[in-house]
PDB file of C-alpha atoms in Angstrom:
ATOM      1  CA  MET A   1      93.991  92.498 116.218  1.00  0.00           C
ATOM      2  CA  ASN A   2      94.146  95.819 114.392  1.00  0.00           C
ATOM      3  CA  THR A   3      92.226  96.554 111.221  1.00  0.00           C
ATOM      4  CA  ILE A   4      94.392  98.193 108.566  1.00  0.00           C
ATOM      5  CA  ASN A   5      92.629 100.082 105.767  1.00  0.00           C
ATOM      6  CA  GLN A   6      94.300 101.791 102.820  1.00  0.00           C
ATOM      7  CA  THR A   7      93.571 104.876 100.790  1.00  0.00           C
ATOM      8  CA  GLU A   8      93.497 104.390  97.044  1.00  0.00           C
ATOM      9  CA  GLU A   9      96.614 106.562  96.882  1.00  0.00           C
ATOM     10  CA  PHE A  10      98.513 104.237  99.210  1.00  0.00           C
ATOM     11  CA  SER A  11      97.342 101.141  97.327  1.00  0.00           C
ATOM     12  CA  ASP A  12      98.463 102.667  94.014  1.00  0.00           C
ATOM     13  CA  TRP A  13     101.850 103.679  95.462  1.00  0.00           C
ATOM     14  CA  LEU A  14     102.504 100.213  96.836  1.00  0.00           C
ATOM     15  CA  ARG A  15     101.311  98.483  93.666  1.00  0.00           C
ATOM     16  CA  ASP A  16     103.583 100.658  91.498  1.00  0.00           C
ATOM     17  CA  LEU A  17     106.651 100.283  93.742  1.00  0.00           C
ATOM     18  CA  LYS A  18     109.340  98.649  91.586  1.00  0.00           C
ATOM     19  CA  ASP A  19     111.637  97.568  94.446  1.00  0.00           C
ATOM     20  CA  ARG A  20     110.380  94.044  95.201  1.00  0.00           C
ATOM     21  CA  VAL A  21     112.466  93.719  98.372  1.00  0.00           C
ATOM     22  CA  ALA A  22     111.009  96.970  99.699  1.00  0.00           C
ATOM     23  CA  LYS A  23     107.486  95.931  98.735  1.00  0.00           C
ATOM     24  CA  GLY A  24     107.924  92.664 100.636  1.00  0.00           C
ATOM     25  CA  SER A  25     109.292  94.520 103.667  1.00  0.00           C
ATOM     26  CA  ILE A  26     106.388  96.971 103.616  1.00  0.00           C
ATOM     27  CA  LEU A  27     103.800  94.194 103.318  1.00  0.00           C
ATOM     28  CA  SER A  28     105.482  92.342 106.183  1.00  0.00           C
ATOM     29  CA  ARG A  29     105.392  95.492 108.320  1.00  0.00           C
ATOM     30  CA  ILE A  30     101.679  95.949 107.569  1.00  0.00           C
ATOM     31  CA  ARG A  31     101.003  92.360 108.674  1.00  0.00           C
ATOM     32  CA  ARG A  32     102.922  92.972 111.923  1.00  0.00           C
ATOM     33  CA  ALA A  33     100.978  96.212 112.474  1.00  0.00           C
ATOM     34  CA  GLN A  34      97.766  94.203 112.194  1.00  0.00           C
ATOM     35  CA  LEU A  35      99.066  92.159 115.120  1.00  0.00           C
ATOM     36  CA  GLY A  36      99.894  95.306 117.106  1.00  0.00           C
ATOM     37  CA  ASN A  37     103.616  95.631 116.342  1.00  0.00           C
ATOM     38  CA  PHE A  38     104.199  98.833 114.362  1.00  0.00           C
ATOM     39  CA  GLY A  39     107.976  98.566 114.734  1.00  0.00           C
ATOM     40  CA  SER A  40     109.959 101.763 114.200  1.00  0.00           C
ATOM     41  CA  HIS A  41     107.382 104.539 114.001  1.00  0.00           C
ATOM     42  CA  LYS A  42     106.961 108.172 114.964  1.00  0.00           C
ATOM     43  CA  ASP A  43     104.051 110.478 115.789  1.00  0.00           C
ATOM     44  CA  LEU A  44     104.215 113.432 113.385  1.00  0.00           C
ATOM     45  CA  GLY A  45     101.367 115.430 114.930  1.00  0.00           C
ATOM     46  CA  ASP A  46      97.903 116.281 113.597  1.00  0.00           C
ATOM     47  CA  GLY A  47      96.890 112.619 113.906  1.00  0.00           C
ATOM     48  CA  VAL A  48      99.480 111.330 111.422  1.00  0.00           C
ATOM     49  CA  SER A  49     102.295 108.885 112.194  1.00  0.00           C
ATOM     50  CA  GLU A  50     104.959 107.249 110.071  1.00  0.00           C
ATOM     51  CA  MET A  51     106.321 103.733 109.971  1.00  0.00           C
ATOM     52  CA  LYS A  52     109.991 103.680 109.002  1.00  0.00           C
ATOM     53  CA  ILE A  53     111.106 100.816 106.781  1.00  0.00           C
ATOM     54  CA  ASP A  54     114.905 100.554 106.679  1.00  0.00           C
ATOM     55  CA  VAL A  55     115.221  99.184 103.155  1.00  0.00           C
ATOM     56  CA  GLY A  56     116.608 100.916 100.073  1.00  0.00           C
ATOM     57  CA  PRO A  57     116.273 104.703 100.320  1.00  0.00           C
ATOM     58  CA  GLY A  58     114.410 104.472 103.645  1.00  0.00           C
ATOM     59  CA  TYR A  59     110.743 103.976 102.844  1.00  0.00           C
ATOM     60  CA  ARG A  60     108.009 105.592 104.924  1.00  0.00           C
ATOM     61  CA  VAL A  61     104.360 104.629 105.353  1.00  0.00           C
ATOM     62  CA  TYR A  62     102.122 107.386 106.700  1.00  0.00           C
ATOM     63  CA  TYR A  63      99.017 106.431 108.644  1.00  0.00           C
ATOM     64  CA  GLY A  64      96.311 107.720 110.946  1.00  0.00           C
ATOM     65  CA  ARG A  65      94.287 106.084 113.687  1.00  0.00           C
ATOM     66  CA  GLN A  66      90.558 105.932 113.009  1.00  0.00           C
ATOM     67  CA  GLY A  67      89.476 104.393 116.279  1.00  0.00           C
ATOM     68  CA  GLY A  68      90.635 102.024 118.968  1.00  0.00           C
ATOM     69  CA  THR A  69      92.106  99.428 116.628  1.00  0.00           C
ATOM     70  CA  VAL A  70      91.430 100.770 113.123  1.00  0.00           C
ATOM     71  CA  TYR A  71      94.200 102.435 111.129  1.00  0.00           C
ATOM     72  CA  LEU A  72      94.278 104.055 107.690  1.00  0.00           C
ATOM     73  CA  LEU A  73      97.418 103.838 105.557  1.00  0.00           C
ATOM     74  CA  ILE A  74      97.406 107.271 103.903  1.00  0.00           C
ATOM     75  CA  CYS A  75     100.382 107.372 101.542  1.00  0.00           C
ATOM     76  CA  GLY A  76     103.972 106.269 101.188  1.00  0.00           C
ATOM     77  CA  GLY A  77     107.317 107.629 100.122  1.00  0.00           C
ATOM     78  CA  ASP A  78     110.980 107.563 100.974  1.00  0.00           C
ATOM     79  CA  LYS A  79     113.494 109.674 102.843  1.00  0.00           C
ATOM     80  CA  SER A  80     114.209 111.877  99.799  1.00  0.00           C
ATOM     81  CA  SER A  81     110.631 113.207  99.685  1.00  0.00           C
ATOM     82  CA  GLN A  82     109.865 112.971 103.404  1.00  0.00           C
ATOM     83  CA  ASP A  83     108.988 116.623 104.108  1.00  0.00           C
ATOM     84  CA  ALA A  84     106.601 116.859 101.155  1.00  0.00           C
ATOM     85  CA  ASP A  85     105.137 113.421 101.950  1.00  0.00           C
ATOM     86  CA  ILE A  86     104.413 114.416 105.556  1.00  0.00           C
ATOM     87  CA  LYS A  87     102.593 117.580 104.456  1.00  0.00           C
ATOM     88  CA  HIS A  88     100.663 115.586 101.851  1.00  0.00           C
ATOM     89  CA  ALA A  89      99.706 112.892 104.390  1.00  0.00           C
ATOM     90  CA  LYS A  90      98.468 115.526 106.841  1.00  0.00           C
ATOM     91  CA  ASP A  91      96.407 117.206 104.104  1.00  0.00           C
ATOM     92  CA  ILE A  92      94.817 113.888 103.108  1.00  0.00           C
ATOM     93  CA  TRP A  93      94.145 112.985 106.758  1.00  0.00           C
ATOM     94  CA  GLU A  94      92.501 116.362 107.412  1.00  0.00           C
ATOM     95  CA  GLN A  95      90.283 115.994 104.331  1.00  0.00           C
ATOM     96  CA  PHE A  96      89.422 112.402 105.257  1.00  0.00           C
ATOM     97  CA  ASN A  97      88.310 113.470 108.740  1.00  0.00           C
ATOM     98  CA  LYS A  98      86.185 116.315 107.337  1.00  0.00           C
ATOM     99  CA  GLU A  99      84.428 113.845 105.044  1.00  0.00           C
ATOM    100  CA  GLN A 100      83.719 111.509 107.982  1.00  0.00           C
ATOM    101  CA  GLN A 101      81.803 114.183 109.902  1.00  0.00           C
ATOM    102  CA  PRO A 102      77.997 114.095 109.531  1.00  0.00           C
TER     103      PRO A 102
END
């Protein structure tokens, strides 16, 4: 079973998401990811991947792998802000990894 951690930014984004159907779909996808099924996803490079949730405007959850079975949900967004969200996720992931170094 995978361990799924969340940044505060991701938690805030999900909490503030008004679309209840999308929120339910995202939470369901996270539960499946815990069981090893990430569904539709893509490696974006620099250690960041995205899960695609085909609901509403096309939500995206950006994540990085911290170890063998530990993942960090970095941030979320939708198709309309995808390019900016990817850059932001990569920046957060880079900073996170710098902070993890002794």
